[in-house]
Short mmCIF file of C-alpha atoms and ligand atoms in Angstrom, two decimals:
data_model
loop_
_atom_site.label_atom_id
_atom_site.label_comp_id
_atom_site.label_asym_id
_atom_site.label_seq_id
_atom_site.Cartn_x
_atom_site.Cartn_y
_atom_site.Cartn_z
CA SER A 1 126.57 64.73 54.72
CA CYS A 2 125.97 68.10 54.57
CA SER A 3 123.53 70.71 55.41
CA SER A 4 119.69 71.55 55.65
CA ILE A 5 118.51 74.98 55.45
CA LYS A 6 115.22 76.07 56.70
CA PRO A 7 113.13 78.33 54.55
CA SER A 8 112.83 81.88 55.13
CA ALA A 9 109.73 83.25 56.70
CA SER A 10 109.85 86.12 54.59
CA SER A 11 107.63 85.38 51.53
CA SER A 12 103.80 84.60 51.77
CA LEU A 13 103.02 82.91 48.15
CA SER A 14 99.73 81.70 47.23
CA VAL A 15 98.98 78.70 44.79
CA ALA A 16 98.89 80.29 41.40
CA GLU A 17 95.44 81.40 40.73
CA SER A 18 95.67 80.32 37.16
CA PHE A 19 95.68 76.45 38.47
CA THR A 20 92.76 74.40 37.02
CA LYS A 21 91.43 71.21 38.89
CA ASP A 22 93.58 68.98 36.30
CA SER A 23 96.50 71.00 36.88
CA ALA A 24 96.59 70.46 40.49
CA SER A 25 95.36 66.91 40.50
CA ARG A 26 98.55 66.43 38.01
CA ILE A 27 100.60 67.61 40.49
CA GLU A 28 99.33 66.01 43.29
CA SER A 29 99.89 62.60 41.65
CA LEU A 30 103.07 63.03 41.33
CA SER A 31 105.24 60.34 43.13
CA GLN A 32 106.35 60.84 46.74
CA VAL A 33 109.75 61.24 45.59
CA SER A 34 110.08 63.01 42.31
CA GLY A 35 112.70 65.11 40.60
CA VAL A 36 113.18 67.90 38.06
CA LEU A 37 116.10 67.57 35.82
CA GLY A 38 117.64 69.94 33.12
CA SER A 39 117.76 68.21 29.72
CA GLN A 40 119.99 70.30 27.65
CA TRP A 41 123.13 72.34 28.51
CA GLY A 42 121.35 74.01 31.60
CA ASP A 43 119.62 77.22 32.07
CA GLU A 44 116.34 75.44 30.74
CA GLY A 45 114.28 77.37 33.46
CA LYS A 46 114.14 74.40 36.25
CA GLY A 47 113.70 77.08 38.84
CA LYS A 48 110.25 78.14 38.09
CA LEU A 49 108.75 74.54 38.12
CA VAL A 50 110.49 73.67 41.21
CA ASP A 51 109.05 76.91 42.63
CA ILE A 52 105.59 76.01 41.41
CA LEU A 53 105.89 72.36 42.40
CA ALA A 54 107.45 73.13 45.88
CA GLU A 55 103.87 73.93 47.51
CA HIS A 56 102.80 70.35 46.91
CA PHE A 57 106.05 68.85 48.36
CA ASP A 58 107.32 68.74 52.20
CA ILE A 59 111.01 68.98 51.17
CA VAL A 60 112.81 70.19 47.98
CA ALA A 61 116.40 68.73 47.89
CA ARG A 62 119.39 69.57 45.97
CA CYS A 63 121.71 66.71 45.10
CA GLN A 64 124.77 67.72 43.06
CA GLY A 65 126.38 70.91 41.74
CA GLY A 66 127.27 73.93 43.95
CA ALA A 67 126.92 77.81 43.51
CA ASN A 68 127.43 77.24 39.79
CA ALA A 69 123.81 76.52 39.42
CA GLY A 70 121.96 79.84 38.94
CA HIS A 71 118.12 79.59 39.34
CA THR A 72 116.15 82.68 38.50
CA ILE A 73 112.71 82.62 39.79
CA TYR A 74 109.82 85.39 40.12
CA ASN A 75 107.31 85.37 42.95
CA SER A 76 103.70 86.11 42.39
CA GLU A 77 104.46 89.92 43.11
CA GLY A 78 107.08 89.89 40.26
CA LYS A 79 109.93 90.03 42.78
CA LYS A 80 113.00 88.27 41.05
CA PHE A 81 115.38 86.07 42.98
CA ALA A 82 118.59 84.69 41.98
CA LEU A 83 119.37 81.72 43.62
CA HIS A 84 122.81 79.67 43.71
CA LEU A 85 123.21 77.11 46.27
CA VAL A 86 119.74 77.31 47.93
CA PRO A 87 116.91 75.09 46.59
CA SER A 88 114.16 77.02 44.68
CA GLY A 89 111.68 75.54 47.27
CA ILE A 90 113.03 78.41 49.71
CA LEU A 91 110.51 80.82 48.32
CA ASN A 92 107.75 78.52 49.87
CA GLU A 93 107.17 79.22 53.57
CA ASP A 94 106.20 75.44 54.35
CA THR A 95 108.86 73.69 52.29
CA LEU A 96 112.05 72.30 53.87
CA CYS A 97 115.07 72.70 51.93
CA VAL A 98 117.82 70.13 51.94
CA ILE A 99 121.45 70.43 50.50
CA GLY A 100 122.68 66.91 50.11
CA ASN A 101 125.96 65.28 50.45
CA GLY A 102 126.46 65.25 46.72
CA VAL A 103 126.62 69.08 46.66
CA VAL A 104 129.99 71.37 46.84
CA VAL A 105 130.31 74.50 48.56
CA HIS A 106 133.25 76.30 46.78
CA LEU A 107 136.56 77.55 47.59
CA PRO A 108 137.09 80.78 45.53
CA GLU A 109 140.17 81.46 43.47
CA VAL A 110 141.52 77.97 42.38
CA ASP A 111 138.77 77.58 39.36
CA GLY A 112 140.27 80.76 37.78
CA LEU A 113 143.66 79.45 38.15
CA ARG A 114 142.93 75.96 36.51
CA GLU A 115 141.33 77.71 33.45
CA ALA A 116 144.48 79.99 33.19
CA GLU A 117 146.75 76.98 33.45
CA LEU A 118 144.62 75.50 30.75
CA ALA A 119 145.05 78.47 28.67
CA LYS A 120 143.67 78.06 25.24
CA SER A 121 141.50 74.93 25.50
CA PHE A 122 139.85 76.10 28.45
CA ILE A 123 136.39 74.45 29.43
CA GLY A 124 134.41 77.86 30.17
CA THR A 125 133.50 77.14 33.75
CA THR A 126 131.70 79.53 35.94
CA ARG A 127 134.95 80.08 37.98
CA ARG A 128 132.86 79.32 41.16
CA GLY A 129 135.62 76.70 42.25
CA ILE A 130 132.98 73.85 41.87
CA GLY A 131 135.60 71.53 39.59
CA PRO A 132 138.48 72.15 42.23
CA CYS A 133 135.86 71.32 45.20
CA TYR A 134 135.10 67.93 43.47
CA SER A 135 138.84 67.03 42.73
CA SER A 136 139.31 67.49 46.21
CA LYS A 137 136.40 65.23 46.99
CA VAL A 138 137.62 62.57 44.86
CA ILE A 139 141.42 62.72 45.75
CA ARG A 140 140.02 62.75 49.09
CA ASN A 141 141.63 65.96 50.73
CA GLY A 142 138.23 67.75 50.65
CA ILE A 143 136.75 69.38 54.01
CA ARG A 144 133.20 68.26 54.63
CA VAL A 145 130.30 70.31 56.47
CA CYS A 146 130.54 68.23 59.35
CA ASP A 147 134.30 69.11 59.57
CA LEU A 148 133.34 72.55 61.05
CA ARG A 149 131.98 70.90 64.11
CA HIS A 150 135.70 69.90 64.86
CA MET A 151 137.79 73.00 65.09
CA ASP A 152 140.64 71.28 66.62
CA THR A 153 141.28 68.88 63.54
CA PHE A 154 140.08 71.50 61.20
CA PRO A 155 143.05 73.69 60.87
CA GLN A 156 145.08 70.87 59.79
CA LYS A 157 142.77 69.77 57.15
CA LEU A 158 142.65 73.17 56.05
CA ASP A 159 146.28 73.20 55.95
CA VAL A 160 146.40 70.17 53.54
CA LEU A 161 143.96 71.54 51.32
CA LEU A 162 145.46 74.88 50.90
CA SER A 163 149.19 73.66 50.79
CA ASP A 164 148.18 71.32 47.85
CA ALA A 165 146.46 74.41 45.79
CA ALA A 166 150.04 76.42 46.51
CA SER A 167 151.77 73.50 45.22
CA ARG A 168 149.72 73.45 42.09
CA PHE A 169 149.38 77.08 41.33
CA GLU A 170 151.97 79.48 41.21
CA ASN A 171 149.78 82.41 41.80
CA PHE A 172 147.96 80.74 44.82
CA LYS A 173 149.58 82.78 47.92
CA TYR A 174 149.77 80.81 50.93
CA GLY A 175 151.62 80.93 54.08
CA PRO A 176 151.00 80.58 57.90
CA GLU A 177 149.03 84.10 58.42
CA MET A 178 146.46 83.13 55.57
CA LEU A 179 145.71 79.70 57.45
CA LYS A 180 145.32 81.63 60.66
CA GLU A 181 142.96 84.27 58.90
CA GLU A 182 141.10 81.50 56.95
CA VAL A 183 140.43 79.30 60.23
CA GLU A 184 139.01 82.38 62.00
CA ARG A 185 136.80 83.04 58.78
CA TYR A 186 135.60 79.18 58.99
CA LYS A 187 135.10 79.69 62.80
CA ARG A 188 132.38 82.49 62.11
CA PHE A 189 130.87 80.21 59.57
CA ALA A 190 130.72 77.23 61.70
CA GLU A 191 128.71 79.17 64.47
CA ARG A 192 126.33 80.53 61.72
CA LEU A 193 125.85 77.08 59.99
CA GLU A 194 125.68 74.96 63.14
CA PRO A 195 121.89 74.94 63.49
CA PHE A 196 121.20 73.86 60.01
CA ILE A 197 123.73 70.87 59.67
CA VAL A 198 122.20 67.64 60.05
CA ASP A 199 122.99 63.96 58.84
CA THR A 200 120.94 64.40 55.52
CA VAL A 201 121.25 60.64 54.57
CA HIS A 202 119.50 59.66 57.88
CA PHE A 203 117.20 62.73 57.29
CA MET A 204 115.98 61.95 53.88
CA ASN A 205 115.64 58.12 54.46
CA ASP A 206 113.49 59.05 57.78
CA SER A 207 111.20 61.52 55.72
CA ILE A 208 110.59 58.76 53.14
CA ALA A 209 109.57 56.42 55.95
CA LYS A 210 107.39 59.01 57.45
CA LYS A 211 105.68 59.68 53.67
CA LYS A 212 106.86 63.00 53.27
CA LYS A 213 106.87 64.31 49.63
CA ILE A 214 110.31 65.10 48.31
CA LEU A 215 111.04 66.93 45.30
CA VAL A 216 114.64 66.71 43.95
CA GLU A 217 115.84 69.97 42.27
CA GLY A 218 118.43 68.99 39.81
CA GLY A 219 121.36 71.81 38.77
CA GLN A 220 122.86 72.09 35.30
CA ALA A 221 121.58 69.37 32.98
CA THR A 222 122.36 65.79 31.38
CA MET A 223 124.44 67.04 28.42
CA LEU A 224 126.88 68.69 31.05
CA ASP A 225 126.99 65.40 33.13
CA ILE A 226 130.48 64.25 34.13
CA ASP A 227 129.91 61.00 32.32
CA PHE A 228 127.35 61.55 29.67
CA GLY A 229 128.02 65.28 28.52
CA THR A 230 130.24 66.34 25.78
CA TYR A 231 133.34 65.58 27.94
CA PRO A 232 135.39 67.54 28.94
CA PHE A 233 133.03 70.46 28.39
CA VAL A 234 131.31 69.31 31.21
CA THR A 235 130.34 70.05 34.76
CA SER A 236 132.06 68.04 37.63
CA SER A 237 128.91 66.26 38.93
CA SER A 238 126.00 64.05 37.73
CA PRO A 239 122.97 66.03 37.12
CA SER A 240 121.17 63.35 35.56
CA ALA A 241 118.98 60.66 37.37
CA GLY A 242 121.89 58.54 39.01
CA GLY A 243 123.00 61.92 40.71
CA ILE A 244 119.92 61.70 42.70
CA CYS A 245 120.84 58.49 44.52
CA THR A 246 124.51 59.32 45.01
CA GLY A 247 123.84 62.73 45.89
CA LEU A 248 121.28 62.18 48.62
CA GLY A 249 121.72 58.55 49.82
CA ILE A 250 118.66 57.38 48.77
CA ALA A 251 117.77 54.21 46.95
CA PRO A 252 116.99 54.12 43.36
CA ARG A 253 113.63 52.38 43.87
CA VAL A 254 112.13 55.17 45.86
CA VAL A 255 112.63 57.62 42.82
CA GLY A 256 109.42 57.87 40.93
CA ASP A 257 108.66 60.44 38.52
CA LEU A 258 111.27 62.54 36.72
CA ILE A 259 110.41 65.69 34.81
CA GLY A 260 112.77 66.58 32.20
CA VAL A 261 112.94 70.63 31.53
CA VAL A 262 113.76 71.26 28.07
CA LYS A 263 113.98 74.85 26.15
CA ALA A 264 111.83 75.12 23.28
CA TYR A 265 115.15 76.01 21.73
CA THR A 266 118.92 75.33 22.91
CA SER A 267 121.32 77.55 24.55
CA ARG A 268 124.74 76.54 25.86
CA VAL A 269 127.32 78.50 27.90
CA GLY A 270 131.09 78.06 27.33
CA SER A 271 132.82 75.92 25.00
CA GLY A 272 132.12 72.62 23.41
CA PRO A 273 130.21 71.05 20.73
CA PHE A 274 126.75 72.51 20.00
CA PRO A 275 125.42 70.91 16.66
CA THR A 276 122.46 72.99 16.40
CA GLU A 277 123.82 76.20 17.28
CA ILE A 278 122.62 79.18 14.99
CA LEU A 279 125.90 81.40 14.49
CA GLY A 280 125.32 85.20 13.40
CA GLN A 281 122.13 87.04 13.47
CA GLY A 282 119.70 84.36 13.76
CA GLY A 283 121.38 83.39 17.08
CA ASP A 284 121.40 87.07 18.12
CA LEU A 285 117.86 86.97 17.66
CA LEU A 286 117.20 84.10 20.00
CA ARG A 287 119.80 85.41 22.48
CA PHE A 288 117.92 88.66 23.01
CA ALA A 289 114.34 87.31 22.53
CA GLY A 290 115.36 84.82 25.17
CA GLN A 291 117.41 87.12 27.20
CA GLU A 292 119.96 84.23 27.10
CA PHE A 293 122.82 85.84 29.37
CA GLY A 294 123.98 83.94 32.50
CA THR A 295 122.35 84.37 35.99
CA THR A 296 125.67 83.62 37.83
CA THR A 297 128.17 85.25 35.47
CA GLY A 298 126.16 87.52 32.78
CA ARG A 299 127.92 85.63 30.25
CA PRO A 300 125.85 85.59 26.88
CA ARG A 301 125.13 81.97 25.88
CA ARG A 302 125.28 80.47 22.62
CA CYS A 303 121.87 79.65 21.12
CA GLY A 304 120.39 77.16 18.66
CA TRP A 305 117.51 75.30 17.63
CA LEU A 306 115.95 72.32 19.42
CA ASP A 307 118.15 69.02 19.30
CA VAL A 308 115.98 66.09 19.36
CA VAL A 309 118.80 63.74 18.96
CA ALA A 310 120.34 65.00 21.92
CA LEU A 311 117.13 65.30 23.73
CA LYS A 312 116.17 61.53 22.97
CA TYR A 313 119.58 60.66 24.38
CA VAL A 314 119.01 62.52 27.57
CA CYS A 315 115.37 60.97 28.04
CA GLN A 316 116.81 57.55 27.66
CA ILE A 317 119.38 58.18 30.29
CA ASN A 318 117.03 59.60 32.78
CA GLY A 319 113.54 57.77 32.07
CA PHE A 320 111.62 61.02 32.20
CA SER A 321 108.18 60.42 32.79
CA SER A 322 107.00 63.89 31.37
CA LEU A 323 108.59 67.00 29.99
CA ASN A 324 108.36 70.80 30.85
CA LEU A 325 108.80 72.79 27.73
CA THR A 326 109.92 76.17 28.55
CA LYS A 327 110.27 79.48 26.64
CA LEU A 328 107.73 78.67 24.14
CA ASP A 329 106.86 82.47 24.10
CA VAL A 330 110.40 83.22 22.76
CA LEU A 331 109.92 81.47 19.57
CA SER A 332 106.87 83.63 18.70
CA GLU A 333 109.48 85.96 16.82
CA PHE A 334 110.50 83.70 14.28
CA SER A 335 108.38 83.15 10.99
CA GLU A 336 109.47 79.65 10.86
CA ILE A 337 110.86 77.20 13.41
CA GLN A 338 113.53 74.39 12.77
CA ILE A 339 113.94 71.06 14.79
CA GLY A 340 117.07 69.21 14.57
CA VAL A 341 115.91 65.63 13.93
CA SER A 342 118.78 63.72 12.71
CA TYR A 343 122.58 63.40 12.51
CA LYS A 344 124.65 62.27 9.23
CA GLN A 345 128.35 62.00 9.22
CA ILE A 346 130.14 63.98 6.54
CA ASP A 347 130.04 60.79 4.14
CA GLY A 348 126.15 60.38 4.80
CA THR A 349 126.24 57.60 7.25
CA PRO A 350 123.48 58.05 9.76
CA VAL A 351 124.42 58.66 13.31
CA GLU A 352 122.43 56.32 15.35
CA SER A 353 122.28 58.25 18.58
CA PHE A 354 124.15 61.03 20.14
CA PRO A 355 127.78 60.42 19.89
CA GLY A 356 130.13 60.15 22.87
CA ASP A 357 133.07 60.79 20.51
CA LEU A 358 133.45 64.37 20.25
CA ARG A 359 135.41 64.17 17.12
CA LEU A 360 132.59 62.62 15.34
CA LEU A 361 130.17 65.27 17.02
CA GLU A 362 132.22 68.05 15.63
CA GLN A 363 132.09 66.85 12.25
CA LEU A 364 128.32 65.61 11.60
CA LYS A 365 125.81 67.25 9.78
CA VAL A 366 122.54 67.89 11.31
CA GLU A 367 119.30 67.62 9.32
CA TYR A 368 116.13 69.65 10.28
CA GLU A 369 112.35 69.85 9.92
CA VAL A 370 110.93 73.12 9.35
CA LEU A 371 107.72 74.14 11.02
CA PRO A 372 105.65 77.08 10.55
CA GLY A 373 106.01 79.93 13.15
CA TRP A 374 102.88 81.64 14.93
CA ASN A 375 103.83 85.18 14.54
CA SER A 376 101.56 86.14 17.64
CA ASP A 377 102.06 86.70 21.23
CA ILE A 378 101.25 83.61 23.38
CA SER A 379 102.68 84.94 26.71
CA SER A 380 99.14 85.46 28.29
CA VAL A 381 97.73 82.07 27.07
CA ARG A 382 96.93 79.70 29.79
CA LYS A 383 95.06 76.89 28.28
CA TYR A 384 96.65 74.56 25.72
CA GLU A 385 93.62 74.76 23.18
CA ASP A 386 93.98 78.54 23.38
CA LEU A 387 97.72 78.15 21.87
CA PRO A 388 97.97 78.96 18.09
CA LYS A 389 97.64 75.79 15.97
CA ALA A 390 101.11 76.13 14.88
CA ALA A 391 102.40 76.47 18.15
CA GLN A 392 100.56 72.98 19.07
CA GLN A 393 101.88 71.43 16.13
CA TYR A 394 105.31 72.30 17.45
CA VAL A 395 104.68 70.93 20.84
CA GLU A 396 103.20 67.89 19.49
CA ARG A 397 105.86 67.14 16.96
CA ILE A 398 108.51 67.36 19.70
CA GLU A 399 106.48 64.77 21.74
CA LYS A 400 106.14 62.40 18.84
CA LEU A 401 109.75 62.76 18.11
CA VAL A 402 110.79 62.11 21.53
CA GLY A 403 108.04 59.88 22.52
CA VAL A 404 107.70 61.40 26.27
CA PRO A 405 104.84 63.60 26.82
CA ILE A 406 104.78 67.20 27.50
CA HIS A 407 102.91 68.32 30.48
CA TYR A 408 104.25 71.63 31.34
CA ILE A 409 104.53 74.60 28.92
CA GLY A 410 106.22 77.88 29.89
CA VAL A 411 105.08 80.94 27.93
CA GLY A 412 106.49 83.49 30.15
CA PRO A 413 109.22 83.85 33.23
CA GLY A 414 106.09 84.38 35.85
CA ARG A 415 105.05 81.78 38.06
CA ASP A 416 101.47 81.91 36.47
CA ALA A 417 102.88 81.70 32.73
CA LEU A 418 102.56 77.97 32.68
CA ILE A 419 100.11 75.89 30.76
CA TYR A 420 99.30 72.36 31.87
CA LYS A 421 98.75 70.07 29.25
P1 GTP B 1 120.36 76.14 35.72
O1 GTP B 1 120.38 75.43 37.16
O2 GTP B 1 121.69 77.19 35.88
O3 GTP B 1 120.81 75.29 34.38
O4 GTP B 1 119.44 77.36 35.67
P2 GTP B 1 117.72 77.00 35.51
O5 GTP B 1 117.49 75.75 34.54
O6 GTP B 1 117.07 77.11 36.69
O7 GTP B 1 117.05 78.16 34.79
P3 GTP B 1 116.75 79.67 35.09
O8 GTP B 1 115.65 79.26 36.30
O9 GTP B 1 117.76 80.55 35.65
O10 GTP B 1 115.78 79.95 34.25
C1 GTP B 1 116.21 80.74 33.19
C2 GTP B 1 115.52 82.00 32.90
O11 GTP B 1 114.42 81.74 32.01
C3 GTP B 1 115.12 82.78 34.05
O12 GTP B 1 115.28 84.20 33.66
C4 GTP B 1 113.74 82.53 34.03
O13 GTP B 1 112.70 83.46 34.61
C5 GTP B 1 113.29 82.39 32.48
N1 GTP B 1 112.26 81.69 32.36
C6 GTP B 1 111.66 80.27 32.97
N2 GTP B 1 110.89 79.71 32.19
C7 GTP B 1 110.32 80.74 31.21
C8 GTP B 1 109.48 80.86 30.07
O14 GTP B 1 108.63 79.68 29.85
N3 GTP B 1 109.18 81.88 29.44
C9 GTP B 1 110.13 82.75 29.32
N4 GTP B 1 110.23 83.96 28.57
N5 GTP B 1 111.20 82.91 30.48
C10 GTP B 1 111.18 81.79 31.36
#
């Protein structure tokens, strides 16, 4: 198991003033172990919700992914924080942040070399070494955080790992000098990390027994899941509900409410199928209105309409108790809004569910419903009943199509720009 990180004492944030009694009781009533998970292809805005919920939880834990997740959150003074490995609960002084066993800490270089090796059919990873790290874990030559405590055996483990990379990749330069330098580097890391290393499986289960409230923060999203996503254009971990148990060592029966975070439209980074993608100018409009450029890499994201077929599939896999619809404000620029409601094969045969077969996915036709836009700025709206009727209609149509209630609606990047429904 990996490490726990104590929160920084640098920020003193208060509960968002716009909280009504209802919103506070809604958050208070979340289960002892709750989770916030991405419901599309990532970048839905999970960080903001986790940051808001964190002050009602004792612990915020990450269970999968690595520094490829890039949460952007703004504190109440509007200061921007871009987080990668550390859970978004870190801005909250009283929250303890845990990085669980399912998380990987990257080894730079190899990811880029693997992408180069795959040449034209590249996956579009963030090149943060996450994939290679997970492959090492699975082929069992990975190095665990607890190995940093044993500097007598550490060099040999590192040698096995680096020799393996050198034998795989021609451009990976490795020799005895490099091993010596790397071991020295890791000795320094080990000293700094030692106070934060705990057995997280014991820690989490002990915290559950002590009735501590735990919020699990998902990175990436189910459509990027190694099993359920659009394979091979996926991440190397399980960002869906199952990853909570395998990445923290806690039992399925203790996991309660799961909130799915879904953008009011869809975005995707890198390659892979994207049925509701808008190409050309419409896509540009969404990209610029929604500032759809990667937090970690700055890469422009592909944009498109909300895909309800994919969302239903994701809700099924995760059993979400509610949804957080984010970035509804971004759609204010559109005079009409489309929702992808069903798929058909080219010959007109309906497709029952989101297909795992990529060939089928690439060839299908999406059927859309068109709803009126609201053509007004909603970023200062804080009560559901104050949203324009057309915006309410959009929210309620999604709830009806998906069958899961939307309890939180994001209307801006700030902490307070959230409507409780
Ligand atoms: P990954 O874990 O990498 O998938 O990221 P994420 O889901 O945590 O997304 P992130 O927190 O980086 O959010 C994406 C961006 O959306 C950030 O710049 C947020 O500030 C912004 N954001 C979140 N909610 C809203 C919203 O309701 N409206 C607007 N306009 N921006 C939002």
